[in-house]
mmCIF file of C-alpha atoms in Angstrom:
data_model
loop_
_atom_site.group_PDB
_atom_site.id
_atom_site.type_symbol
_atom_site.label_atom_id
_atom_site.label_comp_id
_atom_site.label_asym_id
_atom_site.label_seq_id
_atom_site.Cartn_x
_atom_site.Cartn_y
_atom_site.Cartn_z
ATOM 1 C CA MET A 1 0.000 0.000 0.000
ATOM 2 C CA LYS A 2 1.382 3.384 -1.020
ATOM 3 C CA LYS A 3 2.188 5.768 1.817
ATOM 4 C CA LEU A 4 0.235 8.950 1.241
ATOM 5 C CA THR A 5 0.359 12.584 2.228
ATOM 6 C CA VAL A 6 -3.214 13.752 2.778
ATOM 7 C CA LEU A 7 -4.188 17.370 3.304
ATOM 8 C CA GLN A 8 -7.680 17.853 4.777
ATOM 9 C CA THR A 9 -9.077 21.379 4.726
ATOM 10 C CA LEU A 10 -12.026 22.929 6.561
ATOM 11 C CA PRO A 11 -12.844 26.396 7.933
ATOM 12 C CA ALA A 12 -11.749 25.890 11.554
ATOM 13 C CA LEU A 13 -11.247 23.335 14.304
ATOM 14 C CA HIS A 14 -13.524 24.519 17.094
ATOM 15 C CA SER A 15 -16.239 21.848 17.528
ATOM 16 C CA GLY A 16 -18.875 19.953 15.575
ATOM 17 C CA GLY A 17 -19.358 16.817 13.525
ATOM 18 C CA VAL A 18 -17.251 17.923 10.542
ATOM 19 C CA GLU A 19 -14.378 18.791 12.854
ATOM 20 C CA ARG A 20 -14.612 15.512 14.735
ATOM 21 C CA GLY A 21 -14.703 13.560 11.484
ATOM 22 C CA THR A 22 -11.579 15.384 10.330
ATOM 23 C CA LEU A 23 -9.730 14.429 13.505
ATOM 24 C CA GLU A 24 -10.893 10.819 13.255
ATOM 25 C CA ILE A 25 -9.601 10.452 9.700
ATOM 26 C CA ALA A 26 -6.372 12.237 10.658
ATOM 27 C CA ARG A 27 -5.888 9.740 13.489
ATOM 28 C CA ALA A 28 -6.553 6.813 11.146
ATOM 29 C CA LEU A 29 -4.040 8.146 8.607
ATOM 30 C CA VAL A 30 -1.331 8.428 11.254
ATOM 31 C CA ALA A 31 -2.102 4.935 12.570
ATOM 32 C CA ALA A 32 -1.715 3.553 9.034
ATOM 33 C CA GLY A 33 1.664 5.233 8.576
ATOM 34 C CA HIS A 34 0.534 8.044 6.269
ATOM 35 C CA ARG A 35 1.342 11.735 6.635
ATOM 36 C CA SER A 36 -1.682 13.678 7.864
ATOM 37 C CA ILE A 37 -1.985 17.458 7.465
ATOM 38 C CA VAL A 38 -4.949 19.709 8.201
ATOM 39 C CA ALA A 39 -5.263 23.278 6.877
ATOM 40 C CA SER A 40 -7.742 25.501 8.710
ATOM 41 C CA ASN A 41 -8.028 28.809 10.521
ATOM 42 C CA GLY A 42 -7.299 27.031 13.790
ATOM 43 C CA GLY A 43 -9.347 26.427 16.918
ATOM 44 C CA ARG A 44 -9.398 24.574 20.197
ATOM 45 C CA LEU A 45 -9.046 21.127 18.582
ATOM 46 C CA VAL A 46 -5.656 21.919 17.022
ATOM 47 C CA ASP A 47 -3.767 20.795 20.147
ATOM 48 C CA GLN A 48 -5.476 17.404 20.063
ATOM 49 C CA LEU A 49 -4.852 17.042 16.326
ATOM 50 C CA VAL A 50 -1.118 17.694 16.735
ATOM 51 C CA ARG A 51 -0.895 15.566 19.862
ATOM 52 C CA GLU A 52 -2.308 12.642 17.876
ATOM 53 C CA GLY A 53 0.421 12.879 15.247
ATOM 54 C CA SER A 54 -0.932 15.176 12.524
ATOM 55 C CA GLU A 55 0.366 18.535 11.343
ATOM 56 C CA HIS A 56 -1.689 21.709 11.314
ATOM 57 C CA ILE A 57 -1.223 24.685 9.033
ATOM 58 C CA GLN A 58 -3.137 27.827 9.920
ATOM 59 C CA ILE A 59 -4.532 29.608 6.896
ATOM 60 C CA PRO A 60 -7.686 31.794 6.714
ATOM 61 C CA VAL A 61 -9.924 29.541 4.632
ATOM 62 C CA HIS A 62 -13.006 30.321 6.718
ATOM 63 C CA ARG A 63 -14.300 33.677 5.508
ATOM 64 C CA LYS A 64 -17.511 33.576 3.476
ATOM 65 C CA SER A 65 -16.525 36.546 1.354
ATOM 66 C CA LEU A 66 -14.735 37.443 -1.869
ATOM 67 C CA ALA A 67 -11.677 38.209 0.261
ATOM 68 C CA SER A 68 -11.110 34.456 0.465
ATOM 69 C CA LEU A 69 -10.052 34.524 -3.198
ATOM 70 C CA PHE A 70 -6.801 36.100 -1.998
ATOM 71 C CA GLN A 71 -5.991 32.751 -0.348
ATOM 72 C CA ILE A 72 -5.816 30.865 -3.656
ATOM 73 C CA ARG A 73 -2.179 31.708 -4.392
ATOM 74 C CA PRO A 74 -0.964 31.039 -0.829
ATOM 75 C CA PHE A 75 -2.838 27.735 -0.898
ATOM 76 C CA ARG A 76 -1.219 26.820 -4.217
ATOM 77 C CA ARG A 77 2.230 27.646 -2.781
ATOM 78 C CA LEU A 78 1.368 25.448 0.183
ATOM 79 C CA LEU A 79 0.480 22.547 -2.128
ATOM 80 C CA ARG A 80 3.734 22.911 -4.061
ATOM 81 C CA GLU A 81 5.672 22.894 -0.820
ATOM 82 C CA LEU A 82 3.881 19.970 0.840
ATOM 83 C CA LYS A 83 3.307 17.888 -2.314
ATOM 84 C CA PRO A 84 0.242 16.071 -0.967
ATOM 85 C CA ASP A 85 -1.214 13.136 -2.850
ATOM 86 C CA ILE A 86 -4.747 14.057 -1.780
ATOM 87 C CA VAL A 87 -6.539 17.306 -0.984
ATOM 88 C CA HIS A 88 -9.747 16.486 0.902
ATOM 89 C CA ALA A 89 -12.139 19.445 1.207
ATOM 90 C CA ARG A 90 -14.890 19.271 3.819
ATOM 91 C CA SER A 91 -16.592 22.656 3.439
ATOM 92 C CA ARG A 92 -17.511 25.036 0.640
ATOM 93 C CA ILE A 93 -15.126 27.987 1.045
ATOM 94 C CA PRO A 94 -12.042 25.791 1.585
ATOM 95 C CA ALA A 95 -13.216 23.619 -1.325
ATOM 96 C CA TRP A 96 -13.387 26.626 -3.671
ATOM 97 C CA ILE A 97 -9.942 27.837 -2.577
ATOM 98 C CA ALA A 98 -8.435 24.371 -3.019
ATOM 99 C CA TRP A 99 -10.130 23.705 -6.359
ATOM 100 C CA LEU A 100 -9.103 27.048 -7.863
ATOM 101 C CA ALA A 101 -5.552 26.548 -6.576
ATOM 102 C CA LEU A 102 -5.384 23.073 -8.117
ATOM 103 C CA ARG A 103 -6.591 24.227 -11.540
ATOM 104 C CA ARG A 104 -3.374 26.168 -12.204
ATOM 105 C CA MET A 105 -1.111 23.266 -11.262
ATOM 106 C CA HIS A 106 0.411 20.929 -13.840
ATOM 107 C CA PRO A 107 -1.483 17.608 -14.082
ATOM 108 C CA SER A 108 1.717 15.684 -13.346
ATOM 109 C CA THR A 109 2.138 17.368 -9.942
ATOM 110 C CA ARG A 110 -1.479 18.141 -9.120
ATOM 111 C CA PRO A 111 -2.905 16.315 -6.076
ATOM 112 C CA ARG A 112 -6.198 14.502 -6.373
ATOM 113 C CA PHE A 113 -9.235 16.433 -5.148
ATOM 114 C CA ILE A 114 -11.761 14.685 -2.893
ATOM 115 C CA THR A 115 -14.797 16.227 -1.213
ATOM 116 C CA THR A 116 -17.176 15.167 1.527
ATOM 117 C CA VAL A 117 -20.744 16.460 1.415
ATOM 118 C CA HIS A 118 -21.588 16.936 5.093
ATOM 119 C CA GLY A 119 -24.706 19.050 4.638
ATOM 120 C CA LEU A 120 -27.859 19.473 2.608
ATOM 121 C CA TYR A 121 -26.658 22.842 1.397
ATOM 122 C CA SER A 122 -28.798 25.364 -0.457
ATOM 123 C CA VAL A 123 -28.740 24.306 -4.106
ATOM 124 C CA SER A 124 -26.579 26.806 -5.988
ATOM 125 C CA PRO A 125 -23.422 27.133 -8.087
ATOM 126 C CA TYR A 126 -21.660 28.061 -4.835
ATOM 127 C CA SER A 127 -22.632 24.750 -3.210
ATOM 128 C CA ALA A 128 -21.911 22.769 -6.400
ATOM 129 C CA ILE A 129 -18.182 22.862 -5.584
ATOM 130 C CA MET A 130 -18.768 20.022 -3.123
ATOM 131 C CA THR A 131 -19.692 17.761 -6.055
ATOM 132 C CA LYS A 132 -16.504 18.526 -8.038
ATOM 133 C CA GLY A 133 -14.341 15.955 -6.297
ATOM 134 C CA GLU A 134 -12.791 13.055 -8.180
ATOM 135 C CA VAL A 135 -14.439 11.152 -5.349
ATOM 136 C CA VAL A 136 -17.494 12.719 -3.686
ATOM 137 C CA ILE A 137 -18.147 11.176 -0.273
ATOM 138 C CA ALA A 138 -21.786 11.197 0.883
ATOM 139 C CA VAL A 139 -22.211 10.734 4.649
ATOM 140 C CA SER A 140 -25.634 9.068 4.297
ATOM 141 C CA GLU A 141 -28.094 7.805 1.703
ATOM 142 C CA THR A 142 -30.025 11.037 2.280
ATOM 143 C CA VAL A 143 -26.986 13.010 1.135
ATOM 144 C CA ARG A 144 -26.380 10.713 -1.830
ATOM 145 C CA GLU A 145 -29.961 11.257 -3.012
ATOM 146 C CA TYR A 146 -29.580 15.006 -2.500
ATOM 147 C CA ILE A 147 -26.524 15.030 -4.795
ATOM 148 C CA LEU A 148 -28.167 12.860 -7.458
ATOM 149 C CA THR A 149 -31.338 14.977 -7.441
ATOM 150 C CA ASN A 150 -29.811 18.440 -7.381
ATOM 151 C CA TYR A 151 -26.493 18.012 -9.179
ATOM 152 C CA PRO A 152 -27.104 15.735 -12.186
ATOM 153 C CA SER A 153 -23.753 16.792 -13.667
ATOM 154 C CA CYS A 154 -22.005 14.835 -10.894
ATOM 155 C CA PRO A 155 -21.427 11.302 -12.277
ATOM 156 C CA PRO A 156 -23.155 8.791 -9.948
ATOM 157 C CA GLU A 157 -20.114 6.510 -10.108
ATOM 158 C CA ARG A 158 -18.014 9.187 -8.402
ATOM 159 C CA ILE A 159 -20.294 9.299 -5.351
ATOM 160 C CA LYS A 160 -19.123 7.050 -2.537
ATOM 161 C CA LEU A 161 -21.495 6.421 0.373
ATOM 162 C CA ILE A 162 -19.526 6.318 3.623
ATOM 163 C CA TYR A 163 -21.649 6.553 6.752
ATOM 164 C CA ARG A 164 -20.239 8.367 9.762
ATOM 165 C CA GLY A 165 -19.497 6.111 12.714
ATOM 166 C CA VAL A 166 -18.755 6.003 16.426
ATOM 167 C CA ASP A 167 -16.124 4.100 18.335
ATOM 168 C CA PRO A 168 -17.739 1.380 20.484
ATOM 169 C CA GLU A 169 -14.816 1.704 22.892
ATOM 170 C CA GLU A 170 -15.587 5.389 23.398
ATOM 171 C CA PHE A 171 -19.359 4.761 23.550
ATOM 172 C CA PRO A 172 -19.606 1.218 24.974
ATOM 173 C CA ARG A 173 -22.913 -0.526 25.528
ATOM 174 C CA GLY A 174 -24.083 -0.108 29.114
ATOM 175 C CA TYR A 175 -21.641 2.715 29.847
ATOM 176 C CA GLN A 176 -21.789 4.118 33.381
ATOM 177 C CA PRO A 177 -19.952 7.257 34.508
ATOM 178 C CA SER A 178 -17.690 7.483 37.527
ATOM 179 C CA ALA A 179 -19.084 7.863 41.043
ATOM 180 C CA GLN A 180 -17.529 11.333 41.194
ATOM 181 C CA TRP A 181 -19.293 12.430 38.003
ATOM 182 C CA LEU A 182 -22.612 10.988 39.202
ATOM 183 C CA ALA A 183 -22.355 12.790 42.525
ATOM 184 C CA LYS A 184 -21.720 16.105 40.764
ATOM 185 C CA TRP A 185 -24.590 15.457 38.329
ATOM 186 C CA LYS A 186 -27.047 14.808 41.154
ATOM 187 C CA GLN A 187 -25.786 17.860 43.006
ATOM 188 C CA ASP A 188 -26.237 20.091 39.951
ATOM 189 C CA TYR A 189 -29.586 18.634 38.834
ATOM 190 C CA PRO A 190 -31.457 17.282 41.877
ATOM 191 C CA GLN A 191 -34.748 17.828 40.023
ATOM 192 C CA LEU A 192 -33.884 14.809 37.825
ATOM 193 C CA ILE A 193 -33.605 12.315 40.684
ATOM 194 C CA GLY A 194 -36.310 9.655 40.429
ATOM 195 C CA LYS A 195 -37.624 11.058 37.134
ATOM 196 C CA LYS A 196 -37.919 9.567 33.658
ATOM 197 C CA VAL A 197 -35.549 11.837 31.796
ATOM 198 C CA LEU A 198 -36.363 12.709 28.184
ATOM 199 C CA CYS A 199 -33.418 14.422 26.507
ATOM 200 C CA LEU A 200 -33.399 16.708 23.466
ATOM 201 C CA PRO A 201 -29.756 17.342 22.466
ATOM 202 C CA GLY A 202 -28.482 19.902 19.970
ATOM 203 C CA ARG A 203 -27.590 23.551 19.592
ATOM 204 C CA ILE A 204 -30.294 26.073 20.410
ATOM 205 C CA THR A 205 -31.732 26.797 16.952
ATOM 206 C CA ARG A 206 -35.248 26.870 15.490
ATOM 207 C CA LEU A 207 -34.602 23.672 13.560
ATOM 208 C CA LYS A 208 -34.195 21.314 16.514
ATOM 209 C CA GLY A 209 -37.904 20.858 17.265
ATOM 210 C CA HIS A 210 -38.197 22.462 20.690
ATOM 211 C CA GLU A 211 -41.889 23.283 20.191
ATOM 212 C CA ASP A 212 -42.627 19.626 19.390
ATOM 213 C CA PHE A 213 -40.677 18.690 22.511
ATOM 214 C CA PHE A 214 -42.774 21.021 24.683
ATOM 215 C CA SER A 215 -46.013 19.639 23.222
ATOM 216 C CA LEU A 216 -44.820 16.120 23.889
ATOM 217 C CA LEU A 217 -43.919 16.961 27.495
ATOM 218 C CA LEU A 218 -47.344 18.480 28.099
ATOM 219 C CA LYS A 219 -49.103 15.342 26.851
ATOM 220 C CA MET A 220 -46.768 13.030 28.765
ATOM 221 C CA LYS A 221 -47.173 15.032 31.997
ATOM 222 C CA SER A 222 -50.936 14.519 31.856
ATOM 223 C CA GLN A 223 -50.329 10.751 31.973
ATOM 224 C CA ASP A 224 -47.109 10.461 33.974
ATOM 225 C CA SER A 225 -45.987 13.185 36.379
ATOM 226 C CA ALA A 226 -42.558 11.540 36.709
ATOM 227 C CA VAL A 227 -41.258 12.656 33.295
ATOM 228 C CA HIS A 228 -38.756 15.490 33.032
ATOM 229 C CA GLY A 229 -37.397 17.188 29.915
ATOM 230 C CA LEU A 230 -33.683 17.880 29.504
ATOM 231 C CA ILE A 231 -32.504 20.260 26.767
ATOM 232 C CA VAL A 232 -28.766 19.841 26.216
ATOM 233 C CA GLY A 233 -26.979 22.231 23.888
ATOM 234 C CA GLY A 234 -25.013 25.429 23.599
ATOM 235 C CA VAL A 235 -26.271 28.736 22.273
ATOM 236 C CA GLU A 236 -24.454 31.188 20.017
ATOM 237 C CA GLU A 237 -24.642 34.842 20.968
ATOM 238 C CA LYS A 238 -26.951 35.659 18.069
ATOM 239 C CA LYS A 239 -29.337 32.885 19.192
ATOM 240 C CA ARG A 240 -29.760 34.168 22.748
ATOM 241 C CA PRO A 241 -33.043 35.927 21.932
ATOM 242 C CA TYR A 242 -34.393 32.588 20.722
ATOM 243 C CA LEU A 243 -33.268 30.906 23.952
ATOM 244 C CA ALA A 244 -35.107 33.592 25.925
ATOM 245 C CA GLU A 245 -38.146 32.960 23.723
ATOM 246 C CA LEU A 246 -37.992 29.228 24.515
ATOM 247 C CA GLN A 247 -37.661 29.851 28.246
ATOM 248 C CA ALA A 248 -40.638 32.218 28.159
ATOM 249 C CA ARG A 249 -42.641 29.607 26.297
ATOM 250 C CA VAL A 250 -41.777 26.978 28.916
ATOM 251 C CA ALA A 251 -43.043 29.297 31.649
ATOM 252 C CA GLU A 252 -46.195 30.092 29.665
ATOM 253 C CA LEU A 253 -46.962 26.375 29.355
ATOM 254 C CA GLY A 254 -46.431 25.831 33.084
ATOM 255 C CA LEU A 255 -43.434 23.554 32.473
ATOM 256 C CA SER A 256 -40.753 25.552 34.297
ATOM 257 C CA SER A 257 -40.312 22.821 36.928
ATOM 258 C CA ASP A 258 -40.455 20.067 34.308
ATOM 259 C CA ILE A 259 -37.830 21.191 31.769
ATOM 260 C CA THR A 260 -34.147 21.864 32.432
ATOM 261 C CA PHE A 261 -31.732 23.677 30.100
ATOM 262 C CA THR A 262 -28.159 22.490 30.733
ATOM 263 C CA GLY A 263 -26.348 24.606 28.164
ATOM 264 C CA LEU A 264 -23.324 23.212 26.322
ATOM 265 C CA ARG A 265 -21.954 19.941 27.733
ATOM 266 C CA SER A 266 -18.684 18.301 26.725
ATOM 267 C CA ASP A 267 -19.640 15.081 28.567
ATOM 268 C CA ILE A 268 -22.506 13.988 26.316
ATOM 269 C CA ARG A 269 -21.733 10.286 26.807
ATOM 270 C CA GLU A 270 -22.206 10.621 30.552
ATOM 271 C CA VAL A 271 -25.332 12.731 30.111
ATOM 272 C CA PHE A 272 -26.919 10.209 27.730
ATOM 273 C CA SER A 273 -26.209 7.404 30.209
ATOM 274 C CA GLN A 274 -28.494 9.165 32.718
ATOM 275 C CA CYS A 275 -31.376 9.636 30.282
ATOM 276 C CA ASP A 276 -34.246 7.222 29.755
ATOM 277 C CA ILE A 277 -34.816 8.336 26.168
ATOM 278 C CA VAL A 278 -33.022 10.671 23.755
ATOM 279 C CA LEU A 279 -35.242 12.456 21.236
ATOM 280 C CA SER A 280 -34.490 13.700 17.718
ATOM 281 C CA LEU A 281 -37.134 16.141 16.497
ATOM 282 C CA SER A 282 -35.356 18.276 13.900
ATOM 283 C CA THR A 283 -37.850 19.932 11.593
ATOM 284 C CA GLN A 284 -35.479 19.563 8.639
ATOM 285 C CA PRO A 285 -33.770 16.282 7.757
ATOM 286 C CA GLU A 286 -30.341 15.797 9.297
ATOM 287 C CA THR A 287 -27.535 14.698 7.006
ATOM 288 C CA PHE A 288 -26.588 12.000 9.503
ATOM 289 C CA GLY A 289 -27.370 12.368 13.207
ATOM 290 C CA ARG A 290 -24.261 11.587 15.194
ATOM 291 C CA THR A 291 -25.724 12.219 18.642
ATOM 292 C CA VAL A 292 -28.471 9.696 17.847
ATOM 293 C CA LEU A 293 -25.856 7.078 17.077
ATOM 294 C CA GLU A 294 -23.842 7.906 20.204
ATOM 295 C CA ALA A 295 -26.907 7.421 22.397
ATOM 296 C CA LEU A 296 -27.809 4.134 20.718
ATOM 297 C CA SER A 297 -24.231 2.903 21.002
ATOM 298 C CA ILE A 298 -24.309 3.080 24.810
ATOM 299 C CA GLY A 299 -27.765 1.503 24.842
ATOM 300 C CA THR A 300 -29.949 4.559 25.462
ATOM 301 C CA PRO A 301 -33.033 4.296 23.224
ATOM 302 C CA VAL A 302 -33.828 7.084 20.761
ATOM 303 C CA VAL A 303 -37.263 8.175 19.552
ATOM 304 C CA GLY A 304 -37.471 10.632 16.682
ATOM 305 C CA TRP A 305 -38.844 11.686 13.343
ATOM 306 C CA SER A 306 -38.022 9.109 10.701
ATOM 307 C CA HIS A 307 -36.485 11.330 8.043
ATOM 308 C CA GLY A 308 -33.017 12.156 6.766
ATOM 309 C CA GLY A 309 -29.952 10.507 8.228
ATOM 310 C CA VAL A 310 -31.642 10.059 11.607
ATOM 311 C CA GLY A 311 -34.370 7.998 9.949
ATOM 312 C CA GLU A 312 -31.707 5.831 8.316
ATOM 313 C CA ILE A 313 -30.007 5.232 11.663
ATOM 314 C CA LEU A 314 -33.241 4.494 13.532
ATOM 315 C CA ASN A 315 -34.586 2.112 10.894
ATOM 316 C CA ALA A 316 -31.281 0.237 10.849
ATOM 317 C CA CYS A 317 -30.501 0.231 14.572
ATOM 318 C CA TYR A 318 -33.711 0.816 16.526
ATOM 319 C CA PRO A 319 -36.889 0.826 14.382
ATOM 320 C CA THR A 320 -39.025 0.921 17.552
ATOM 321 C CA GLY A 321 -38.079 4.590 17.878
ATOM 322 C CA ALA A 322 -38.826 5.679 14.299
ATOM 323 C CA ALA A 323 -41.935 7.912 14.313
ATOM 324 C CA GLN A 324 -43.784 9.175 11.251
ATOM 325 C CA LEU A 325 -42.682 12.711 10.429
ATOM 326 C CA ASN A 326 -44.820 15.411 12.107
ATOM 327 C CA ASN A 327 -47.239 12.784 13.447
ATOM 328 C CA GLN A 328 -47.493 13.743 17.123
ATOM 329 C CA PRO A 329 -49.786 10.844 18.117
ATOM 330 C CA ASP A 330 -47.345 8.360 16.587
ATOM 331 C CA LEU A 331 -44.428 10.075 18.342
ATOM 332 C CA GLN A 332 -46.209 9.886 21.692
ATOM 333 C CA LEU A 333 -47.142 6.247 21.106
ATOM 334 C CA LYS A 334 -43.521 5.362 20.283
ATOM 335 C CA LEU A 335 -42.359 7.205 23.392
ATOM 336 C CA ILE A 336 -44.831 5.468 25.708
ATOM 337 C CA LYS A 337 -43.951 2.077 24.242
ATOM 338 C CA THR A 338 -40.232 2.714 24.629
ATOM 339 C CA LEU A 339 -40.596 3.842 28.246
ATOM 340 C CA SER A 340 -42.524 0.658 29.063
ATOM 341 C CA MET A 341 -39.830 -1.643 27.659
ATOM 342 C CA LYS A 342 -37.280 -3.195 30.010
ATOM 343 C CA ASP A 343 -34.929 -4.379 27.290
ATOM 344 C CA HIS A 344 -34.147 -2.560 24.059
ATOM 345 C CA CYS A 345 -32.978 -4.394 20.970
ATOM 346 C CA ILE A 346 -30.403 -1.932 19.662
ATOM 347 C CA ASN A 347 -27.793 -2.807 17.048
ATOM 348 C CA ALA A 348 -25.450 0.075 16.191
ATOM 349 C CA LYS A 349 -22.592 -2.075 14.893
ATOM 350 C CA SER A 350 -23.224 -1.215 11.235
ATOM 351 C CA PHE A 351 -22.202 2.417 11.901
ATOM 352 C CA SER A 352 -18.690 1.925 13.242
ATOM 353 C CA LEU A 353 -15.847 4.405 13.256
ATOM 354 C CA LYS A 354 -13.473 1.648 12.147
ATOM 355 C CA ASN A 355 -15.544 1.013 9.029
ATOM 356 C CA MET A 356 -15.811 4.739 8.231
ATOM 357 C CA CYS A 357 -12.053 5.197 8.458
ATOM 358 C CA ALA A 358 -11.260 2.061 6.436
ATOM 359 C CA LEU A 359 -13.590 3.073 3.599
ATOM 360 C CA THR A 360 -12.212 6.635 3.531
ATOM 361 C CA LEU A 361 -8.593 5.483 3.410
ATOM 362 C CA ASP A 362 -9.593 3.047 0.667
ATOM 363 C CA ALA A 363 -11.071 5.964 -1.294
ATOM 364 C CA TYR A 364 -7.744 7.775 -0.958
ATOM 365 C CA GLN A 365 -5.889 4.802 -2.437
ATOM 366 C CA GLN A 366 -8.234 4.025 -5.327
ATOM 367 C CA ARG A 367 -7.932 5.773 -8.665
ATOM 368 C CA PRO A 368 -11.375 7.305 -9.287
ATOM 369 C CA ILE A 369 -13.306 7.685 -12.516
ATOM 370 C CA THR A 370 -12.532 11.137 -13.913
ATOM 371 C CA ASN A 371 -14.776 11.432 -16.974
#
């Protein structure tokens, strides 16, 4: 197997699924003896990336403006210096910079260009750059269908379906946190003790289905006073008015003592282990649904709308939790049934991190169709 130099590029390395996927592939490259480089504007995950054996090059490939065009020449100089075999773009602005830099390079020295479509972007010439890769990785069947439907100029044979995955060692079945963590959790959230905890994870945005969650809690409270809602997720500064709107709505519905907002948590595995059910109620289809898979991996059941990547995960791993989209009675029925079950037949093995990494490294090695 040829030893490769792979340059992944994305806007920054702060947090999120794209960032985590980048680090996971970087780690797999290093473990396989390849040279792993990431070009981004930096962020808190850079230290971990470097600690795990990769190199990081800070370059401003994050600005969504015409000013980013000034990064094309520096990026091209970087490519000539590093001589990577692969340039793997994971976001639109870095993809445009990389693609335009590559166009002026001689074919004999030009690295191969690979993209991963992580989102169901607005359909436009700007977004089309993510379908220009010699290999176009789709993170779910939902994404593959999105590409085929909206970008017919992308040859279907170039699209490679590679599901995201989780490490069963990081999210083991039956995981239980330390006694110290549990003591702190109970101290911070005594209102959860003895309750059936229903968790809605995700950033505070209008797309995450908070209103559906409140409606569900109201109906469940009328039947079972022991349920408690837990909203886990950070809020950007510009979304603070929406958070205040949600909190006012909770008070208006008389649910102030029944719903807890935790804010951003970096210990989501531990949090999920203390929940009876995790919910996924996004109003728009998710491209994948990593938190859903993490919950299922440790054995916490998930109930959610069966659409997008989340629907794919639920139908493959835990069909009991797949509710018909926007059908509140079906959602409530699935929730009641799940709460009544003592044992949950969950199989998350088909979405493994090991498989994701192996398929991605295989895509790096294979010569793609270029017609």
